[in-house]
Short mmCIF file of C-alpha atoms in Angstrom, two decimals:
data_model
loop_
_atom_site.label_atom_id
_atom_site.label_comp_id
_atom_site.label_asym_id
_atom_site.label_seq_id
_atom_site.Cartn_x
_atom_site.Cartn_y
_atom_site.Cartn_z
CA UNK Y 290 -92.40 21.45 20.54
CA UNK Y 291 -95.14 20.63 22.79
CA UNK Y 292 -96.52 22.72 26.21
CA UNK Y 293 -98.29 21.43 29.17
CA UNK Y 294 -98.97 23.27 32.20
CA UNK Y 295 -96.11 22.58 35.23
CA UNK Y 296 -98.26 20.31 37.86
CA UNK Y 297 -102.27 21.74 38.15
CA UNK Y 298 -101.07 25.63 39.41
CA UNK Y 299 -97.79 25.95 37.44
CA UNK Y 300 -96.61 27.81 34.35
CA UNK Y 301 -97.18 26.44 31.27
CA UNK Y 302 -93.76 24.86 30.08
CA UNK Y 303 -91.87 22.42 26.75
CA UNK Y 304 -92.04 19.23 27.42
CA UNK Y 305 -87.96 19.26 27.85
CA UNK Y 306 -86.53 21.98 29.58
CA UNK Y 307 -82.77 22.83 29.59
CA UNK Y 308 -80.56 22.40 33.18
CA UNK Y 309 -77.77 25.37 32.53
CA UNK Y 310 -76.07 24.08 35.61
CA UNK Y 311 -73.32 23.12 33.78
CA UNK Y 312 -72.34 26.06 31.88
CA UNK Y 313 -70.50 27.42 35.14
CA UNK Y 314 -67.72 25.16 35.54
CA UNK Y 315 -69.36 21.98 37.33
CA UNK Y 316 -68.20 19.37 34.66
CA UNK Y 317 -65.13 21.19 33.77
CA UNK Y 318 -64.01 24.90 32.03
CA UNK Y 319 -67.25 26.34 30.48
CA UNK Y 320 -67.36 28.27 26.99
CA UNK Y 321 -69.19 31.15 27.48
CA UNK Y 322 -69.79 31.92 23.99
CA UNK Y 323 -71.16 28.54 23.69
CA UNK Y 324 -72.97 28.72 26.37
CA UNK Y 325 -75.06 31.86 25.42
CA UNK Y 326 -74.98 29.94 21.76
CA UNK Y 327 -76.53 27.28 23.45
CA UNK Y 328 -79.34 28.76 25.34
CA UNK Y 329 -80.45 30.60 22.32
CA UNK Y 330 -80.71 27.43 20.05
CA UNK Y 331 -82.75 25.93 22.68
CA UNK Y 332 -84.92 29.02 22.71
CA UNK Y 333 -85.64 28.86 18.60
CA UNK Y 334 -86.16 25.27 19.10
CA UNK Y 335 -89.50 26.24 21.34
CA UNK Y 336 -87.77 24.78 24.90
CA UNK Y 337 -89.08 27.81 27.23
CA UNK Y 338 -87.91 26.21 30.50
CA UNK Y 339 -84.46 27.56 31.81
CA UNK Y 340 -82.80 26.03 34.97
CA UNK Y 341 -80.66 27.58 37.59
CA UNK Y 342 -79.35 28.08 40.78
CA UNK Y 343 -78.72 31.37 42.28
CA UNK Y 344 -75.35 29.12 43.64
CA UNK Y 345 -74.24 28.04 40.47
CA UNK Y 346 -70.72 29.40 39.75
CA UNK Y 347 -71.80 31.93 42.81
CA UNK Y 348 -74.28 33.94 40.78
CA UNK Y 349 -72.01 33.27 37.55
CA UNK Y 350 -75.03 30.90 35.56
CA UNK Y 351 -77.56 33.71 36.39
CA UNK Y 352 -75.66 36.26 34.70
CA UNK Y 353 -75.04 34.11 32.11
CA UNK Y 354 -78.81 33.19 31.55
CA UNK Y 355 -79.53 37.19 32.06
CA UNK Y 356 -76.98 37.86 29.16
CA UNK Y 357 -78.62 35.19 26.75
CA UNK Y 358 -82.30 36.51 27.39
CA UNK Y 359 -81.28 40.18 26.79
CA UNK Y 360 -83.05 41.76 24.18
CA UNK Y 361 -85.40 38.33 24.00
CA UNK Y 362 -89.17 39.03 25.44
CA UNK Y 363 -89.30 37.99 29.33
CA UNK Y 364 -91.94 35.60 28.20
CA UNK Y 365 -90.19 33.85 25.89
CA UNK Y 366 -88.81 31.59 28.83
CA UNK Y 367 -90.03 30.20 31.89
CA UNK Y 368 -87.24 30.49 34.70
CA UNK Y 369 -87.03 28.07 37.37
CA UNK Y 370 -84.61 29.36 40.27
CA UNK Y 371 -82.87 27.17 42.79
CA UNK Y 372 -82.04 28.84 46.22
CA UNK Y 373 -80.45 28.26 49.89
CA UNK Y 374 -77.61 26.70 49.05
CA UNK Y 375 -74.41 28.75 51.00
CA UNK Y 376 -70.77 28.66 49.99
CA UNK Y 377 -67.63 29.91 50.52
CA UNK Y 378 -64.40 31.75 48.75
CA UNK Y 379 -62.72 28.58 47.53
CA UNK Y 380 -66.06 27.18 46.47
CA UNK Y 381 -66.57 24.89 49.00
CA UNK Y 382 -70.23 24.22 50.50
CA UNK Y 383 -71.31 25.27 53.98
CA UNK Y 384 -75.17 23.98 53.84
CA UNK Y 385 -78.19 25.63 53.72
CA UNK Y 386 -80.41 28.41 54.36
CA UNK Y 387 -84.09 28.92 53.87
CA UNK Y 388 -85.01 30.62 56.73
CA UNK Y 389 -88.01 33.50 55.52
CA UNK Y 390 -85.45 36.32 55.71
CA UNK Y 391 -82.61 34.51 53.75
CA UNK Y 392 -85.23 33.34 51.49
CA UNK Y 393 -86.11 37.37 50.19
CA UNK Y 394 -82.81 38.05 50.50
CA UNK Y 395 -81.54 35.37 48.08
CA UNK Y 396 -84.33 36.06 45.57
CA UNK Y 397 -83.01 39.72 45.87
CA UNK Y 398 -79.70 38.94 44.14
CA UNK Y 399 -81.41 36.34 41.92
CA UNK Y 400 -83.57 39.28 40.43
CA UNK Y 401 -80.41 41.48 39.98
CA UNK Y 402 -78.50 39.17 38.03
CA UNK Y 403 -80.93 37.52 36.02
CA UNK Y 404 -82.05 41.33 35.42
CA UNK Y 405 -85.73 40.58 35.59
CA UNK Y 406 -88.82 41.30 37.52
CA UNK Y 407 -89.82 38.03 38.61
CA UNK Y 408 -88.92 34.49 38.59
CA UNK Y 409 -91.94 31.49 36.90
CA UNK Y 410 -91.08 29.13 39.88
CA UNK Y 411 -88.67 29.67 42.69
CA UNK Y 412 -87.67 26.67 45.33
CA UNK Y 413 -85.39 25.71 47.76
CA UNK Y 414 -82.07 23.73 46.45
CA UNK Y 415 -82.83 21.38 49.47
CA UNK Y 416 -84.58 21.09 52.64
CA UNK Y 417 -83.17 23.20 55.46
CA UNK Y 418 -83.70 20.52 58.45
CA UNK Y 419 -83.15 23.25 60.44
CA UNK Y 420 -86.79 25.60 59.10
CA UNK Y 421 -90.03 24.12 58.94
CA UNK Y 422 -90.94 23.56 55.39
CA UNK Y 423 -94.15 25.79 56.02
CA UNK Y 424 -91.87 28.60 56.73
CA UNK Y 425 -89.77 28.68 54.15
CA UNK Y 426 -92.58 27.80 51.09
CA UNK Y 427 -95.04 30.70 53.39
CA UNK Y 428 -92.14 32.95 52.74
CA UNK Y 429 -91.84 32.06 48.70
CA UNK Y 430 -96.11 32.56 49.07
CA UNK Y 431 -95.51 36.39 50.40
CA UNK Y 432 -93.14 36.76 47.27
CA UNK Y 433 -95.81 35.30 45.43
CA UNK Y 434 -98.32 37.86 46.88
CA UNK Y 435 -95.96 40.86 46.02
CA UNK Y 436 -95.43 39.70 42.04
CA UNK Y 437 -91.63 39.03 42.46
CA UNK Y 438 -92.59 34.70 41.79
CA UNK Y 439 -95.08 33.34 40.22
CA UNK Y 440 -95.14 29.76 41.14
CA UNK Y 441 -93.67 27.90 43.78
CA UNK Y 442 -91.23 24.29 43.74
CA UNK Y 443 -89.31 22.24 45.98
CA UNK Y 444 -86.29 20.09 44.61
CA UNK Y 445 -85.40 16.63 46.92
CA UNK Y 446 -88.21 16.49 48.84
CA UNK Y 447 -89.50 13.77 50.69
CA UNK Y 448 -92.98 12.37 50.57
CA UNK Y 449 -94.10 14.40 54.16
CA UNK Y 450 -91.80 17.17 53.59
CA UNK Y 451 -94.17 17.62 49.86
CA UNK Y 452 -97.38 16.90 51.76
CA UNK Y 453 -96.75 19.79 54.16
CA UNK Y 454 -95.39 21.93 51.45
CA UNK Y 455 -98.92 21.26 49.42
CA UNK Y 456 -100.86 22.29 52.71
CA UNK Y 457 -99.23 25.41 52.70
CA UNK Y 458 -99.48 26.73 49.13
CA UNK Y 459 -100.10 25.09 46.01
CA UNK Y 460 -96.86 23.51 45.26
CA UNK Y 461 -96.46 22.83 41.01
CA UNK Y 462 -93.51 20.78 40.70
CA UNK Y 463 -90.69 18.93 42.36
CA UNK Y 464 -87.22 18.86 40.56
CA UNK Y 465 -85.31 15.55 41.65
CA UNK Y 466 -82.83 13.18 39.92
CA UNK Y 467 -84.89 10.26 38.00
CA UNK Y 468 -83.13 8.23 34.87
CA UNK Y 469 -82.87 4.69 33.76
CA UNK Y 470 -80.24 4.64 36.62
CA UNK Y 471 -81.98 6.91 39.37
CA UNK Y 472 -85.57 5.31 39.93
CA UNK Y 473 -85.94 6.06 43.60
CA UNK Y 474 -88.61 7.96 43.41
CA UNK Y 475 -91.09 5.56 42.00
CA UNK Y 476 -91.76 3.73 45.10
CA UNK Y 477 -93.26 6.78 46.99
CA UNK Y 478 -92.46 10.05 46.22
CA UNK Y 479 -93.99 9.67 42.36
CA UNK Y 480 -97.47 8.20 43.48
CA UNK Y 481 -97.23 11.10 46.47
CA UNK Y 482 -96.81 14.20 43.50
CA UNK Y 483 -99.56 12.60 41.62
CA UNK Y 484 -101.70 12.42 44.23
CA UNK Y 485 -101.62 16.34 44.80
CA UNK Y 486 -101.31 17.25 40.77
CA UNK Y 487 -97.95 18.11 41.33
CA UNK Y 488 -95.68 17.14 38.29
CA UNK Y 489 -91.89 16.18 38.33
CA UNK Y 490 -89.01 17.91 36.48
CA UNK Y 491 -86.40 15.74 36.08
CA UNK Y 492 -82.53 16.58 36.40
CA UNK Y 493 -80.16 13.81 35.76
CA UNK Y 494 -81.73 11.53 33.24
CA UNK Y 495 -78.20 10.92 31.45
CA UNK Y 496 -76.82 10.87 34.63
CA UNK Y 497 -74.21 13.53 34.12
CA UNK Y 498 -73.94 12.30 31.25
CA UNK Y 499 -72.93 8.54 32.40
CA UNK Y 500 -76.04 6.79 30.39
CA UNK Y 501 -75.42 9.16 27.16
CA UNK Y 502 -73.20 6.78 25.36
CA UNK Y 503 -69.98 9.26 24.94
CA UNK Y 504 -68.77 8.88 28.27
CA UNK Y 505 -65.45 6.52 28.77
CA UNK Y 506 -63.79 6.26 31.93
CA UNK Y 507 -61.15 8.01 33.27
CA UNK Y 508 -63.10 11.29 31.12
CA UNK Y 509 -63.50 13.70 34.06
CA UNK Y 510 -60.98 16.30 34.09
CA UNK Y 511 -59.60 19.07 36.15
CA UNK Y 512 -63.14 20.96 38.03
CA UNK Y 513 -65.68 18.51 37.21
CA UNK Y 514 -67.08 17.07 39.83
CA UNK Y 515 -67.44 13.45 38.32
CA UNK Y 516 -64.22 12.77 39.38
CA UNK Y 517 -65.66 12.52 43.03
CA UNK Y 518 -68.83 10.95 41.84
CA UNK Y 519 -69.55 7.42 43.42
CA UNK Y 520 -71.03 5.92 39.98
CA UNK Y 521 -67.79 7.41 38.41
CA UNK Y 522 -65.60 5.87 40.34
CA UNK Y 523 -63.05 2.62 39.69
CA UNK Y 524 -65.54 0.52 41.53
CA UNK Y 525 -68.28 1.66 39.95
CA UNK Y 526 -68.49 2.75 36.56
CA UNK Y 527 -66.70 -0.64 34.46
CA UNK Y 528 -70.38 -2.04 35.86
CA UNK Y 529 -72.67 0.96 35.04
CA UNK Y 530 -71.04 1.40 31.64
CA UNK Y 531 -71.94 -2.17 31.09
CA UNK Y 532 -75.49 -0.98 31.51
CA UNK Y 533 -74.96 1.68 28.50
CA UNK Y 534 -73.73 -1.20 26.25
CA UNK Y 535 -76.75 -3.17 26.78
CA UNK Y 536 -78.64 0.05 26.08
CA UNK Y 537 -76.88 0.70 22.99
CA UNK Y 538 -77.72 -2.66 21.23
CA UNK Y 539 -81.17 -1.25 21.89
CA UNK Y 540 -80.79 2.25 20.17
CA UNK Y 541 -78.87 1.29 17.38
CA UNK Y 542 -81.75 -1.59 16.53
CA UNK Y 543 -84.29 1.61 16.83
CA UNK Y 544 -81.39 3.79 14.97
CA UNK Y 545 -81.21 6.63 17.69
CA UNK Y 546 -78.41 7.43 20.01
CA UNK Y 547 -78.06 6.21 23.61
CA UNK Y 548 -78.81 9.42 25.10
CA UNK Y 549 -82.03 9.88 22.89
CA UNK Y 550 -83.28 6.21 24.06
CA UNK Y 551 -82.86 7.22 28.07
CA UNK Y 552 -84.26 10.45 27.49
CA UNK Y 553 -87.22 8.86 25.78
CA UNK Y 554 -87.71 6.61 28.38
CA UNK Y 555 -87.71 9.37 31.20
CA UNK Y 556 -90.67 11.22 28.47
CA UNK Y 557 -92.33 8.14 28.44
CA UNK Y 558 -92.83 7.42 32.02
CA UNK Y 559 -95.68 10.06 32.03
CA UNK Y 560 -96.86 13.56 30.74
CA UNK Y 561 -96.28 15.00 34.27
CA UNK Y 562 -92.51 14.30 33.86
CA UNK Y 563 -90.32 17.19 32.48
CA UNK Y 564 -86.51 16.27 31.84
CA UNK Y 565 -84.20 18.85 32.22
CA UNK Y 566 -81.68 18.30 29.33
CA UNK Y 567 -78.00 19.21 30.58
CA UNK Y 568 -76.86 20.21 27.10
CA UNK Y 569 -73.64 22.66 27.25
CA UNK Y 570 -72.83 22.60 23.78
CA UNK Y 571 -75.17 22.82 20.58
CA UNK Y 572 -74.42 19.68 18.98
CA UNK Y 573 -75.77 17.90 22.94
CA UNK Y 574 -78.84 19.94 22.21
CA UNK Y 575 -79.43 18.75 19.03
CA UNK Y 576 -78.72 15.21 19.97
CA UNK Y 577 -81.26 16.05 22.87
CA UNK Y 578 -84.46 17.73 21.09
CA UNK Y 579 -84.03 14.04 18.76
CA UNK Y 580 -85.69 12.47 21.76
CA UNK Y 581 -88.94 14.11 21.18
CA UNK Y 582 -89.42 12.31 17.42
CA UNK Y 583 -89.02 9.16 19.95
CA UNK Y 584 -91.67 6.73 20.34
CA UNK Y 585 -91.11 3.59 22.62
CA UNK Y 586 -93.49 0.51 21.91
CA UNK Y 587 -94.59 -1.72 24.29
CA UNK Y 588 -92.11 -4.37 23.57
CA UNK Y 589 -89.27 -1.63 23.35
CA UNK Y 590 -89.92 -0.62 27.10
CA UNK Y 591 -89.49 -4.03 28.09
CA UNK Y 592 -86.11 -4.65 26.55
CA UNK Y 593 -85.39 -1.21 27.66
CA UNK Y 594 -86.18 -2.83 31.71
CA UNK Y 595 -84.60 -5.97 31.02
CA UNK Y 596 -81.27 -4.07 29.91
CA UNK Y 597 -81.09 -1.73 33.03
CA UNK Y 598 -83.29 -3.41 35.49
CA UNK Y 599 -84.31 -1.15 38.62
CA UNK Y 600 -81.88 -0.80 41.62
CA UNK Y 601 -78.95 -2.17 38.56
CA UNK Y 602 -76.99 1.00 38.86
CA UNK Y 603 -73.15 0.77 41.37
CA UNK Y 604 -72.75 3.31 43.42
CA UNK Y 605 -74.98 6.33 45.14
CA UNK Y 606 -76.09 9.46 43.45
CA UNK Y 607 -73.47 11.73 45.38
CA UNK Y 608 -71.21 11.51 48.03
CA UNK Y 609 -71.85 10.57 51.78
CA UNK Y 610 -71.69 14.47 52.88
CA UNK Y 611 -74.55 15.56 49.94
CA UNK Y 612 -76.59 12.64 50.96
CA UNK Y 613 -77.42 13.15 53.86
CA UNK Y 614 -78.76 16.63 52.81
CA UNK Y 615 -81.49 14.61 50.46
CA UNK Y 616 -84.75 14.81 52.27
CA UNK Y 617 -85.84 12.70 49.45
CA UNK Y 618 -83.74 9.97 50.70
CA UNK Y 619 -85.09 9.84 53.84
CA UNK Y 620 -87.36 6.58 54.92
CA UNK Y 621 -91.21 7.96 54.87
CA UNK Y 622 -93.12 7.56 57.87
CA UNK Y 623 -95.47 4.59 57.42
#
């Protein structure tokens, strides 16, 4: 496993990380023994980078990452915490919160159930149109200040939302969706991070598992949320899983899997990208850490761009409703 330091002021950090979003019920019933067996492969493996959000089965994936690091040195992983995001009984989502105040008091619980001191890098699940961005990352600075985080994110930022964030307090990485299928962000955002040393980590580069080569329609079951997903959908995913097949012509000429060729291209797009690998199960981890003995040549990355040109995916990234709560998708001021 390699290390690189997160953006010029973050945590050093494996060149994958491992999203544990999925361990608490989002694609389906989670195995928590698996889970927990899952985390701790990653761990041996040299992947330091855990990440969460405090909303996550309502506190459930913290407790579950808390159980797998117990008894493991607090070092041994790098946790990156996701925060603001406010729910109800049934599950449903109410928006956001990341006013100063709710911002302490969320990290409060997060600390609790993750049964540690301090988190590596703590940020906002999304913007809160409602708080100035220099509010909410001055709060995270003040929790900086006291020792309870050590460095500070955003996740689906836009490129004046980051710029603001950097004026306030140095600002390591921003965690947004980027794949073969999700290239948004190259046009500004990308450039915009560079600019200010601030890397990206990368959720979504299998695309919930859509561009991983196992997926077959009609798949989602009972709680996963897939089966609300626009690329998912009728429409949608006879088209985008025409996209994997010209992918896999690709891998199997290289002899690697689908989902080791997208996640190779995501590693190859530069040194200050970090996927997050959604692996639930140990055999999707092993599958996974193949991507790091992957080396794309020139001419590879071209077929790789012919296969799945830019803008070739159908359908959004979410719904209408969770769109419009992507600052990231918002038209920068010119």
């Amino acid at each position: 496993m390699e290390y690189r330091p997160l953006g010029t002021k973050g945590p050093l950090v494996s060149v994958l990380g491992l999203g544990c979003m999925g361990m608490s019920g989002m694609y389906g019933p989670a195995d928590r023994a698996e889970s927990i067996a899952t985390i701790h492969s990653a761990l041996d493996a040299g992947i330091t980078l855990l990440d969460t959000g405090d909303f996550y089965g309502m506190g459930h994936n913290e407790m579950l990452i808390g159980e797998a690091l117990r008894g493991r040195k607090r070092e041994s992983a790098v946790i990156s915490v996701k925060f603001g995001a406010l729910r109800d009984p049934a599950q449903g989502w109410l928006g956001y919160d990341a006013r100063p105040a709710a911002v302490k008091n969320f990290l409060a619980y997060t600390l609790q159930r993750l049964g540690v001191q301090y988190i590596d890098v703590y940020r906002p699940a999304r913007v809160d149109p409602n708080v100035p961005i220099e509010e909410t990352v001055g709060a995270i600075a003040e929790l900086v200040q006291a020792g309870y985080v050590r460095a500070i994110g955003l996740s689906e930022a836009g490129v004046e939302t980051i710029r603001r964030a950097a004026a306030t307090h140095p600002i390591c990485d921003l965690q947004i969706e980027y794949s073969l299928i999700s290239r948004g962000i190259e046009d500004a955002i990308l450039p915009t991070c560079r600019s200010l040393g601030i890397d990206i980590t990368a959720y979504g580069v299998l695309s919930r598992g859509l561009i991983s080569g196992h997926w077959h329609k009609d798949a989602a079951g009972r709680g996963d949320f897939r089966a609300f997903s626009p690329r998912f959908q009728a429409e949608n995913v006879e088209r985008n899983l025409a996209l994997v097949d010209a992918l896999r012509r690709i891998a199997d000429a290289k002899g690697i899997s689908v989902a080791q060729l997208a996640i190779a291209w995501v590693m190859a797009q530069g040194e200050d990208i970090v996927p997050l690998i959604g692996s639930r199960r140990r055999d999707q981890l092993a599958e996974a850490l193949g991507a790091l003995d992957v080396l794309l040549a020139p001419d590879e990355l071209a077929a790789i761009e012919a296969a799945v040109p830019k803008g070739s995916a159908a359908g959004e990234r979410y719904v209408p409703a969770q769109m419009a709560h992507l600052d990231s998708e918002r038209p920068a001021r010119v």
